[in-house]
PDB file of C-alpha atoms in Angstrom:
ATOM      1  CA  MET A   8     -16.911  15.484 -21.296  1.00 66.00           C
ATOM      2  CA  ASP A   9     -13.439  14.038 -22.027  1.00 82.00           C
ATOM      3  CA  THR A  10     -11.797  13.375 -18.662  1.00 87.00           C
ATOM      4  CA  THR A  11      -8.647  11.625 -19.895  1.00 91.00           C
ATOM      5  CA  ASN A  12      -6.279  14.440 -18.831  1.00 95.00           C
ATOM      6  CA  ASP A  13      -8.021  14.825 -15.470  1.00 96.00           C
ATOM      7  CA  GLN A  14      -7.902  11.069 -14.841  1.00 96.00           C
ATOM      8  CA  HIS A  15      -4.172  11.161 -15.516  1.00 97.00           C
ATOM      9  CA  ALA A  16      -3.716  14.184 -13.240  1.00 97.00           C
ATOM     10  CA  ILE A  17      -5.654  12.480 -10.420  1.00 98.00           C
ATOM     11  CA  SER A  18      -3.653   9.251 -10.856  1.00 97.00           C
ATOM     12  CA  THR A  19      -0.493  11.396 -10.622  1.00 98.00           C
ATOM     13  CA  VAL A  20      -1.666  12.803  -7.287  1.00 98.00           C
ATOM     14  CA  ILE A  21      -2.206   9.276  -5.916  1.00 98.00           C
ATOM     15  CA  ALA A  22       1.235   8.242  -7.216  1.00 98.00           C
ATOM     16  CA  ALA A  23       2.764  11.285  -5.500  1.00 98.00           C
ATOM     17  CA  LEU A  24       1.037  10.227  -2.272  1.00 97.00           C
ATOM     18  CA  VAL A  25       2.695   6.791  -2.541  1.00 97.00           C
ATOM     19  CA  GLU A  26       6.061   8.402  -3.237  1.00 98.00           C
ATOM     20  CA  ALA A  27       5.775  10.844  -0.341  1.00 98.00           C
ATOM     21  CA  TRP A  28       5.013   7.848   1.920  1.00 97.00           C
ATOM     22  CA  ARG A  29       8.027   5.973   0.552  1.00 97.00           C
ATOM     23  CA  LEU A  30      10.209   8.950   1.416  1.00 97.00           C
ATOM     24  CA  HIS A  31       8.406   9.431   4.748  1.00 97.00           C
ATOM     25  CA  ASP A  32       8.031  13.101   3.750  1.00 98.00           C
ATOM     26  CA  ALA A  33       5.116  14.434   5.770  1.00 97.00           C
ATOM     27  CA  ASP A  34       5.304  17.863   4.119  1.00 98.00           C
ATOM     28  CA  ALA A  35       5.096  16.424   0.610  1.00 98.00           C
ATOM     29  CA  TYR A  36       2.290  14.118   1.767  1.00 98.00           C
ATOM     30  CA  GLY A  37       0.293  16.959   3.330  1.00 98.00           C
ATOM     31  CA  GLU A  38       0.751  19.187   0.267  1.00 98.00           C
ATOM     32  CA  LEU A  39      -1.433  16.786  -1.718  1.00 98.00           C
ATOM     33  CA  PHE A  40      -4.453  17.725   0.424  1.00 98.00           C
ATOM     34  CA  THR A  41      -6.555  20.883   0.406  1.00 98.00           C
ATOM     35  CA  ALA A  42      -6.032  23.307   3.310  1.00 98.00           C
ATOM     36  CA  ASP A  43      -9.333  22.202   4.860  1.00 98.00           C
ATOM     37  CA  ALA A  44      -9.178  18.514   3.930  1.00 98.00           C
ATOM     38  CA  THR A  45     -10.554  15.745   6.137  1.00 96.00           C
ATOM     39  CA  TYR A  46      -8.777  12.425   6.699  1.00 94.00           C
ATOM     40  CA  THR A  47     -10.405   9.461   8.408  1.00 93.00           C
ATOM     41  CA  THR A  48      -8.206   6.437   9.224  1.00 89.00           C
ATOM     42  CA  TYR A  49      -9.386   2.840   9.314  1.00 86.00           C
ATOM     43  CA  LEU A  50      -9.174   3.116  13.109  1.00 84.00           C
ATOM     44  CA  GLY A  51     -11.802   5.874  12.945  1.00 84.00           C
ATOM     45  CA  THR A  52      -9.442   8.730  13.805  1.00 90.00           C
ATOM     46  CA  HIS A  53     -10.630  11.917  12.051  1.00 91.00           C
ATOM     47  CA  TYR A  54      -8.147  14.691  11.130  1.00 94.00           C
ATOM     48  CA  ARG A  55      -9.184  18.072   9.797  1.00 95.00           C
ATOM     49  CA  GLY A  56      -6.955  20.351   7.763  1.00 96.00           C
ATOM     50  CA  ARG A  57      -3.686  19.970   5.926  1.00 97.00           C
ATOM     51  CA  SER A  58      -1.659  20.897   8.987  1.00 95.00           C
ATOM     52  CA  ASP A  59      -3.329  18.198  11.128  1.00 95.00           C
ATOM     53  CA  ILE A  60      -2.835  15.617   8.369  1.00 95.00           C
ATOM     54  CA  THR A  61       0.806  16.617   7.880  1.00 96.00           C
ATOM     55  CA  GLU A  62       1.714  16.586  11.558  1.00 95.00           C
ATOM     56  CA  SER A  63      -0.050  13.268  12.233  1.00 95.00           C
ATOM     57  CA  HIS A  64       1.930  11.734   9.371  1.00 95.00           C
ATOM     58  CA  ARG A  65       5.137  13.262  10.653  1.00 94.00           C
ATOM     59  CA  THR A  66       4.484  11.342  13.882  1.00 95.00           C
ATOM     60  CA  LEU A  67       3.471   8.155  12.040  1.00 94.00           C
ATOM     61  CA  PHE A  68       6.547   8.246   9.758  1.00 95.00           C
ATOM     62  CA  SER A  69       8.852   8.399  12.787  1.00 94.00           C
ATOM     63  CA  GLY A  70       6.915   5.748  14.730  1.00 93.00           C
ATOM     64  CA  PHE A  71       4.158   3.304  13.872  1.00 90.00           C
ATOM     65  CA  VAL A  72       4.699   3.205  10.098  1.00 93.00           C
ATOM     66  CA  LYS A  73       8.457   3.893  10.014  1.00 95.00           C
ATOM     67  CA  GLY A  74      10.033   1.796   7.280  1.00 95.00           C
ATOM     68  CA  THR A  75       6.743   0.971   5.565  1.00 96.00           C
ATOM     69  CA  ARG A  76       5.659   1.504   1.988  1.00 97.00           C
ATOM     70  CA  LEU A  77       2.237   2.379   0.677  1.00 96.00           C
ATOM     71  CA  ALA A  78       0.425   0.420  -2.003  1.00 96.00           C
ATOM     72  CA  ASP A  79      -2.550   1.980  -3.769  1.00 95.00           C
ATOM     73  CA  GLU A  80      -4.718   0.661  -6.564  1.00 95.00           C
ATOM     74  CA  ILE A  81      -7.337   2.877  -8.215  1.00 97.00           C
ATOM     75  CA  LEU A  82     -10.531   0.978  -8.928  1.00 96.00           C
ATOM     76  CA  ASP A  83     -12.705   3.810 -10.204  1.00 96.00           C
ATOM     77  CA  ILE A  84     -12.694   7.545 -10.860  1.00 97.00           C
ATOM     78  CA  ARG A  85     -16.095   9.254 -11.132  1.00 97.00           C
ATOM     79  CA  PHE A  86     -16.463  12.945 -12.014  1.00 97.00           C
ATOM     80  CA  PHE A  87     -19.138  15.209 -10.592  1.00 96.00           C
ATOM     81  CA  GLY A  88     -18.644  18.255 -12.751  1.00 95.00           C
ATOM     82  CA  PRO A  89     -15.339  19.537 -14.122  1.00 95.00           C
ATOM     83  CA  ASP A  90     -13.616  20.150 -10.775  1.00 97.00           C
ATOM     84  CA  THR A  91     -14.758  17.301  -8.471  1.00 98.00           C
ATOM     85  CA  ALA A  92     -14.071  13.556  -8.582  1.00 98.00           C
ATOM     86  CA  VAL A  93     -14.500  10.601  -6.280  1.00 98.00           C
ATOM     87  CA  VAL A  94     -11.790   7.970  -6.446  1.00 98.00           C
ATOM     88  CA  THR A  95     -12.377   4.507  -5.050  1.00 97.00           C
ATOM     89  CA  GLY A  96      -9.438   2.233  -4.504  1.00 96.00           C
ATOM     90  CA  ARG A  97      -7.683  -0.348  -2.420  1.00 95.00           C
ATOM     91  CA  GLY A  98      -4.537   0.229  -0.432  1.00 95.00           C
ATOM     92  CA  ASP A  99      -2.254  -1.006   2.282  1.00 94.00           C
ATOM     93  CA  THR A 100       0.941  -0.296   4.098  1.00 95.00           C
ATOM     94  CA  TYR A 101       3.602  -2.956   4.036  1.00 96.00           C
ATOM     95  CA  ARG A 102       7.193  -3.898   4.770  1.00 95.00           C
ATOM     96  CA  GLY A 103       9.206  -5.961   2.319  1.00 94.00           C
ATOM     97  CA  LYS A 104       7.247  -7.345  -0.633  1.00 94.00           C
ATOM     98  CA  GLN A 105       3.995  -5.651  -1.617  1.00 94.00           C
ATOM     99  CA  PRO A 106       0.964  -7.789  -0.683  1.00 93.00           C
ATOM    100  CA  LYS A 107      -1.061  -9.336  -3.527  1.00 91.00           C
ATOM    101  CA  LYS A 108      -4.346  -8.476  -1.824  1.00 91.00           C
ATOM    102  CA  LEU A 109      -4.680  -4.999  -0.387  1.00 92.00           C
ATOM    103  CA  SER A 110      -6.589  -4.972   2.900  1.00 91.00           C
ATOM    104  CA  LYS A 111      -8.132  -1.503   2.894  1.00 93.00           C
ATOM    105  CA  VAL A 112     -10.840   0.147   0.824  1.00 93.00           C
ATOM    106  CA  GLN A 113     -10.238   3.851   0.262  1.00 96.00           C
ATOM    107  CA  THR A 114     -12.316   6.743  -0.946  1.00 97.00           C
ATOM    108  CA  TYR A 115     -10.762  10.043  -2.037  1.00 98.00           C
ATOM    109  CA  THR A 116     -12.813  13.129  -2.836  1.00 98.00           C
ATOM    110  CA  MET A 117     -10.641  15.160  -5.226  1.00 98.00           C
ATOM    111  CA  VAL A 118     -11.103  18.800  -6.220  1.00 98.00           C
ATOM    112  CA  ARG A 119      -9.377  20.999  -8.742  1.00 98.00           C
ATOM    113  CA  GLU A 120      -8.295  24.121  -6.870  1.00 97.00           C
ATOM    114  CA  ALA A 121      -7.923  27.680  -8.193  1.00 96.00           C
ATOM    115  CA  ASP A 122      -4.250  27.005  -9.093  1.00 96.00           C
ATOM    116  CA  GLY A 123      -5.432  24.216 -11.453  1.00 95.00           C
ATOM    117  CA  ARG A 124      -4.007  21.406  -9.315  1.00 97.00           C
ATOM    118  CA  TRP A 125      -6.063  18.441  -8.199  1.00 98.00           C
ATOM    119  CA  ARG A 126      -5.874  17.863  -4.436  1.00 98.00           C
ATOM    120  CA  ILE A 127      -7.506  15.538  -1.960  1.00 98.00           C
ATOM    121  CA  ALA A 128     -10.371  17.254  -0.116  1.00 98.00           C
ATOM    122  CA  ALA A 129     -11.461  14.165   1.831  1.00 98.00           C
ATOM    123  CA  PHE A 130     -10.011  10.720   2.430  1.00 97.00           C
ATOM    124  CA  HIS A 131     -11.651   7.751   4.132  1.00 97.00           C
ATOM    125  CA  ASN A 132      -9.922   4.445   4.806  1.00 93.00           C
ATOM    126  CA  THR A 133     -11.814   1.283   5.775  1.00 90.00           C
ATOM    127  CA  LYS A 134     -10.297  -2.052   6.776  1.00 84.00           C
ATOM    128  CA  SER A 135     -11.528  -4.822   4.525  1.00 73.00           C
ATOM    129  CA  LYS A 136     -13.050  -7.830   6.287  1.00 74.00           C
ATOM    130  CA  PRO A 137     -13.169 -10.468   3.503  1.00 72.00           C
ATOM    131  CA  LEU A 138     -14.226 -13.353   5.732  1.00 75.00           C
ATOM    132  CA  MET A 139     -17.188 -11.413   7.152  1.00 81.00           C
ATOM    133  CA  GLU A 140     -18.010 -10.149   3.671  1.00 75.00           C
ATOM    134  CA  ASN A 141     -18.061 -13.713   2.258  1.00 80.00           C
ATOM    135  CA  ILE A 142     -20.229 -14.936   5.139  1.00 86.00           C
ATOM    136  CA  SER A 143     -22.689 -12.090   4.592  1.00 79.00           C
ATOM    137  CA  PHE A 144     -22.845 -12.938   0.844  1.00 83.00           C
ATOM    138  CA  LYS A 145     -23.613 -16.599   1.620  1.00 88.00           C
ATOM    139  CA  VAL A 146     -26.263 -15.735   4.206  1.00 85.00           C
ATOM    140  CA  ALA A 147     -27.798 -12.943   2.160  1.00 77.00           C
ATOM    141  CA  PRO A 148     -26.899 -13.298  -1.568  1.00 82.00           C
ATOM    142  CA  GLY A 149     -28.675 -10.010  -2.317  1.00 82.00           C
ATOM    143  CA  LEU A 150     -25.726  -8.242  -0.680  1.00 74.00           C
ATOM    144  CA  VAL A 151     -23.306  -9.278  -3.473  1.00 73.00           C
ATOM    145  CA  PRO A 152     -22.456  -6.151  -5.525  1.00 71.00           C
ATOM    146  CA  ALA A 153     -23.635  -6.347  -9.132  1.00 77.00           C
ATOM    147  CA  ALA A 154     -20.014  -6.121 -10.382  1.00 72.00           C
ATOM    148  CA  GLN A 155     -19.191  -9.344  -8.484  1.00 72.00           C
ATOM    149  CA  GLN A 156     -22.239 -11.381  -9.633  1.00 76.00           C
TER     150      GLN A 156
END
């Protein structure tokens, strides 16, 4: 199965997410999610549905994250059939210069909807704890992922 076009389409969705954040456009941001999407923040807050995601970001863009930008780096795209993919990446919000190391690990479940567009059906954001991770690797070397050995 050649997934080149789908990988590009999915990358375009993530780029549109970054652009919507830059513009602080909650409607454009929310449009990238399915109507029944779930969104879990690194704080553990769980939103359900495009409307909930859009309105929470409308609040964020006018408050806590006002003036921030979003950085996102795709690490991996895995397909589970022709219309479902899981995207693993790193991301962060920032002011000023983009950080060299992104502090969050993100998972997107993407689906191709009936209109042919890829959208985010589920998003989960986890705060990276590199110090704790390194300590756990030293104490229990079997925890080091194969890709990092």
